[in-house]
XYZ file of C-alpha atoms in Angstrom:
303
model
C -11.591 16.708 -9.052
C -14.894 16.016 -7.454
C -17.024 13.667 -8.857
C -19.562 11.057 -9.786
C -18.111 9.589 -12.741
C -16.435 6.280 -11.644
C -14.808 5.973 -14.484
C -13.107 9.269 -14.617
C -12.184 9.246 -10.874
C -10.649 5.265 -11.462
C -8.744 7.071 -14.093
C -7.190 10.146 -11.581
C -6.584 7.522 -8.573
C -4.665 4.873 -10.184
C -2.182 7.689 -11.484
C -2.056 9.794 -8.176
C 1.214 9.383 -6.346
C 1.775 7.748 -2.859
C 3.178 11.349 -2.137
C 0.723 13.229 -0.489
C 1.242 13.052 2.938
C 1.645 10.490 5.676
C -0.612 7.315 4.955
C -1.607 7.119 8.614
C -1.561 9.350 11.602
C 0.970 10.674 13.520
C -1.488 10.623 16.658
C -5.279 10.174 17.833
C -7.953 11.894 20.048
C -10.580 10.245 21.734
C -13.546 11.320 23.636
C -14.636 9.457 26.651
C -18.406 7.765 27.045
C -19.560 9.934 30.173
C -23.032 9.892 30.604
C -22.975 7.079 27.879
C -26.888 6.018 26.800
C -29.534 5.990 23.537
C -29.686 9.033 20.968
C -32.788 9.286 20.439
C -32.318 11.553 17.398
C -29.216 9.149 15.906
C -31.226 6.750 15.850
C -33.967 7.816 13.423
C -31.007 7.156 10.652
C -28.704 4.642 12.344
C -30.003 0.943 12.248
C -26.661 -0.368 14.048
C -28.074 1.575 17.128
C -29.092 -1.173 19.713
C -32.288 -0.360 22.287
C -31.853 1.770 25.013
C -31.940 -1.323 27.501
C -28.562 -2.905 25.454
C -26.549 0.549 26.780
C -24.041 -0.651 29.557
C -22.467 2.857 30.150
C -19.902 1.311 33.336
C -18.882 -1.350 30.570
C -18.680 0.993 27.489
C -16.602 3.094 30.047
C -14.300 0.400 30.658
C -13.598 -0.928 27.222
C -13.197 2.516 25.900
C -10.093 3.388 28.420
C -8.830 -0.177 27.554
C -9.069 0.771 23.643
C -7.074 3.862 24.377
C -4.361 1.831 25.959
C -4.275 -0.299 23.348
C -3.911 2.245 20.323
C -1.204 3.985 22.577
C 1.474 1.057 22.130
C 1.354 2.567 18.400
C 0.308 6.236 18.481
C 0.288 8.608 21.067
C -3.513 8.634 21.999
C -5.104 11.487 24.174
C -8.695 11.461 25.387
C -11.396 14.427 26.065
C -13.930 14.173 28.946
C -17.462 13.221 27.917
C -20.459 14.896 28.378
C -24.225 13.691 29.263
C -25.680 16.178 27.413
C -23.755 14.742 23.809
C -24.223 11.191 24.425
C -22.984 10.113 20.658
C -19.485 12.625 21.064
C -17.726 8.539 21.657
C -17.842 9.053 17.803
C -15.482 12.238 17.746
C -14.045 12.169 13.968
C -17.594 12.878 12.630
C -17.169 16.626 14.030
C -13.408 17.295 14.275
C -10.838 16.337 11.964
C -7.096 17.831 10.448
C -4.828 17.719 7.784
C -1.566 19.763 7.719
C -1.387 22.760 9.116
C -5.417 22.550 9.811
C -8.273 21.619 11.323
C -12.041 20.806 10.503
C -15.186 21.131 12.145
C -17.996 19.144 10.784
C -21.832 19.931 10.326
C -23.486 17.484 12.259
C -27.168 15.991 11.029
C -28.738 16.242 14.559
C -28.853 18.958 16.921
C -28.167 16.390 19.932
C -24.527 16.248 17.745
C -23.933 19.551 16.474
C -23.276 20.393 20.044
C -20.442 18.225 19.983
C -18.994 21.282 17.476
C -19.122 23.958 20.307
C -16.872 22.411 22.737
C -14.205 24.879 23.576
C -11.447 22.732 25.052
C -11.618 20.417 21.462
C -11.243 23.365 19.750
C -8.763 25.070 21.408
C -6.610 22.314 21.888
C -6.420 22.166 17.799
C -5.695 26.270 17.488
C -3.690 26.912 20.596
C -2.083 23.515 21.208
C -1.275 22.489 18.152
C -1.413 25.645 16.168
C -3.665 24.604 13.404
C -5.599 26.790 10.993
C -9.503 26.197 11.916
C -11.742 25.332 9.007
C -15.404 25.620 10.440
C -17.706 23.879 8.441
C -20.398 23.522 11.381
C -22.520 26.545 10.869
C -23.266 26.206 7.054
C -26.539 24.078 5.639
C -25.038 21.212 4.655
C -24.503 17.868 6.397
C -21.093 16.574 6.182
C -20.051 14.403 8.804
C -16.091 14.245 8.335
C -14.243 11.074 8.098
C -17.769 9.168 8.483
C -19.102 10.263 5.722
C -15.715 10.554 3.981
C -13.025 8.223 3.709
C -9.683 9.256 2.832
C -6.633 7.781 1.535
C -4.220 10.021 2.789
C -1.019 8.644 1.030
C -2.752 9.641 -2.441
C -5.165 12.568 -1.486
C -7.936 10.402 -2.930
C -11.411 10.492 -1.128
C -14.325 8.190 -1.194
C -17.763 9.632 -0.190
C -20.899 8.046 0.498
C -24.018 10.602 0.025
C -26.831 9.775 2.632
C -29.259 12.237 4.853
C -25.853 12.716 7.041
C -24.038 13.710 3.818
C -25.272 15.847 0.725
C -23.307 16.785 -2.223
C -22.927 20.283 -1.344
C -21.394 18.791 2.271
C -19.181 16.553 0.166
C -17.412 19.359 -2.241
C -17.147 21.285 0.992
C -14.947 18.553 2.788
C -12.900 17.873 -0.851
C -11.995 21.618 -0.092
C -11.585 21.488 3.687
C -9.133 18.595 3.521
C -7.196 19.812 0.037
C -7.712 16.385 -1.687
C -6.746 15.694 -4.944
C -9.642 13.511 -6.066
C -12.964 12.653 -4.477
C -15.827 10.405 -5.541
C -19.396 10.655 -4.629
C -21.475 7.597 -4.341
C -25.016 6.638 -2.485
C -25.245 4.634 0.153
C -27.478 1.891 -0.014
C -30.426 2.908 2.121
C -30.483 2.007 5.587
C -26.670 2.799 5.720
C -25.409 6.120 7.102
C -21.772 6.549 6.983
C -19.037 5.423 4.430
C -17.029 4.281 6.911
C -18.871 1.296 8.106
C -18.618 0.225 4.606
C -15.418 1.015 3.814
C -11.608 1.465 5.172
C -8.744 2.601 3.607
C -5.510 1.178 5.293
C -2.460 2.944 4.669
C -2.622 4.115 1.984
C -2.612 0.055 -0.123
C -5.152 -1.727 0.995
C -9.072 -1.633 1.505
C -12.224 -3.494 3.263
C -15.123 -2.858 1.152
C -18.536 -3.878 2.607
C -21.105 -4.048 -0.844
C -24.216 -4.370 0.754
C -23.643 -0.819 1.985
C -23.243 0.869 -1.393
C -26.289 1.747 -3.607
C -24.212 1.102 -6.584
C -22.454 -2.486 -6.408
C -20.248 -1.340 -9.407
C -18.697 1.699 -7.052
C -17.673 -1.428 -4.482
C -16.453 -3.572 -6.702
C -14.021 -0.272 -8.223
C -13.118 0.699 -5.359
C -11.973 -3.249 -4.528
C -10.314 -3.493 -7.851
C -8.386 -0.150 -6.838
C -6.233 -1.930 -4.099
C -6.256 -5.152 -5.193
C -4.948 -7.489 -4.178
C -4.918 -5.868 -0.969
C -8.483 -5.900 -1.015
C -11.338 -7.683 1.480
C -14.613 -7.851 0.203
C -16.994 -8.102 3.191
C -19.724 -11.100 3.522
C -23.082 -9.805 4.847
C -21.830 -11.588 8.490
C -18.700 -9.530 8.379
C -20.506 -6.687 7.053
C -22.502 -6.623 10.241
C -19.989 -7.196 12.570
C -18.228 -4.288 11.950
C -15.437 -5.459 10.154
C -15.670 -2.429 7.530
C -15.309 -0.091 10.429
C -11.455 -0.373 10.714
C -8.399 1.623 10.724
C -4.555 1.632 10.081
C -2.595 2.918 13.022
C 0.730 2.693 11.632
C 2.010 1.403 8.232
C 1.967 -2.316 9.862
C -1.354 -2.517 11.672
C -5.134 -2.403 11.370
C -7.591 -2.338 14.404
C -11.111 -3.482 14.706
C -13.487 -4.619 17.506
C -13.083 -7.822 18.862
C -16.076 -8.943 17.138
C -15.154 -8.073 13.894
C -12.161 -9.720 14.078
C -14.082 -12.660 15.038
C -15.934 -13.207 11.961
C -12.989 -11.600 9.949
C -12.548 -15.099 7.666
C -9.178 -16.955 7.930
C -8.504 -16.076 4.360
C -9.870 -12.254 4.804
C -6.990 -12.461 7.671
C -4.874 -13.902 5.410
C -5.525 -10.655 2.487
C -4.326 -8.131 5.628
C -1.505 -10.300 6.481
C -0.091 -9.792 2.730
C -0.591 -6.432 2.960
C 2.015 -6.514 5.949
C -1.044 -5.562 7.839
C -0.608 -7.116 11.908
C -4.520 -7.520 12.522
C -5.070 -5.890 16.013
C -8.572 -6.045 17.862
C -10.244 -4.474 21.057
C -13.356 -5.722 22.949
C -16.485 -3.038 21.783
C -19.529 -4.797 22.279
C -20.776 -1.694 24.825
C -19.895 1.069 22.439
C -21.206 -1.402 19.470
C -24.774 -0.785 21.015
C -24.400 3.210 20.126
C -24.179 1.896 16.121
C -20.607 2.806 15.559
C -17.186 0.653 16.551
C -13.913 1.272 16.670
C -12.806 3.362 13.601
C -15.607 5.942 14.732
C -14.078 6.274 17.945
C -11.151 7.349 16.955
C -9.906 10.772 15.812
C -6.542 11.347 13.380
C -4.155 14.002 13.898
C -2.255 14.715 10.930
């Protein structure tokens, strides 16, 4: 099922079975900021990008390695060399992502990031490495930016899509295919936002951070909320913009965010995580911050 009925996709999720594959993943990919600075092009349609004099590419450098470390104490964690020419490829589960026995290669919005799609070494590393099937999506009209524009709960095969310019519908049935889900619901964005997974996380499988502001629709939020309750935080505006809705679960007792999200994370939207046996793990970002994504969009899943 694809769809925009909320009431018909509430329906298939809170009957689909924890049983449909790992809720988080067994490993990540990274790629590194080289030649870190402003995309010009991202930015038309990304108002978390900062100005090009905010870009601190020796910092962003710096905290990135140190966020690999980090993640590695709880998944194995490899990282690809950047490259000048693909300035936003920091952000590398937009254009490359798997699910068993696969792999998927997104269509980018921006020519500056469908080059990202080309790189041999990514690719091969997924087919020859790793053996997966390839599923290339990046040569088709559509937009669909992966697992920014879509965010899955892998323990029930349930997806949550938010349509924008870096999205379409025709992107979004696409990715329902390329990943096998069971159920997927299409929502808008609320203009100005550009991925799903700023305004939302879904953290192992049973619980979720939902950021309204960023929906269109504040009745798809407060579903989606309802969904995982009471394992659910509903983002204030401060959080909202902090990042805090750009999170992930590591492992089935852990969610990481920037440093700054954490920061304005409330003590009782702590509190929500903690009862979801959630340990609430954060990395300084503030340099990569200034390229309008944080730490969930720097991190690729291998399933």
């Amino acid at each position: 099922m694809i769809t925009r009925d909320l009431d018909a996709f509430s329906a298939a999720a809170r009957n689909a079975a924890s049983d449909f594959g790992p809720a988080t993943a067994h490993a990540a990919f990274l790629v590194a900021p080289d030649g870190f600075s402003l995309a010009e092009q991202s930015a038309q349609d990304n108002a978390y990008m900062a100005d090009a004099a905010a870009f601190d590419a020796a910092r962003a450098s710096a905290q990135h390695r140190e966020l690999q470390r980090a993640i590695s104490r709880v998944v194995p964690a490899i990282c690809f060399a950047g490259n000048p020419e693909t300035p936003d490829a920091v952000f590398p589960n937009n254009v490359f992502g798997t699910a068993a026995g696969r792999y998927v290669v997104g269509r980018m919005r921006h020519p500056v990031r469908q080059r990202e799609a080309t790189r041999g070494d990514i690719r091969a590393f997924f087919r020859d490495v790793l053996g997966r099937r390839e599923i290339d999506l990046s040569a088709q009209a559509s937009p669909c930016e992966l697992t920014g524009a879509l965010v899955i709960d892998r323990a029930r095969g349930l997806g949550f899509c938010g349509l924008s310019e870096r999205c379409d519908e025709a992107g979004a049935r696409l990715m329902h295919e390329a990943f096998g889900l069971r159920a997927t619901l299409m929502f808008d964005l609320a203009a100005g936002e550009y991925h799903t997974n700023v305004v939302l996380a879904v953290l192992a499988g049973r619980a979720a951070v939902v950021c309204p502001r960023g929906f269109a629709d504040a009745a798809v939020a407060d579903a989606i909320a309802h969904l995982y309750a009471p394992h659910a935080v509903v983002c204030s505006d401060a959080e909202h913009a902090a990042f805090a809705g750009n999170c992930i679960a590591l492992s089935q007792d852990s969610v990481w965010m920037s440093a700054a999200a954490g920061a304005a994370l409330t003590p009782a939207h702590r509190q929500v995580l903690a009862d979801a046996g959630l340990r609430l793990e954060t990395v300084a970002l503030d340099a990569i911050e200034a390229a309008g994504g944080s730490l969930r969009c720097c991190i690729g899943e291998i399933y």
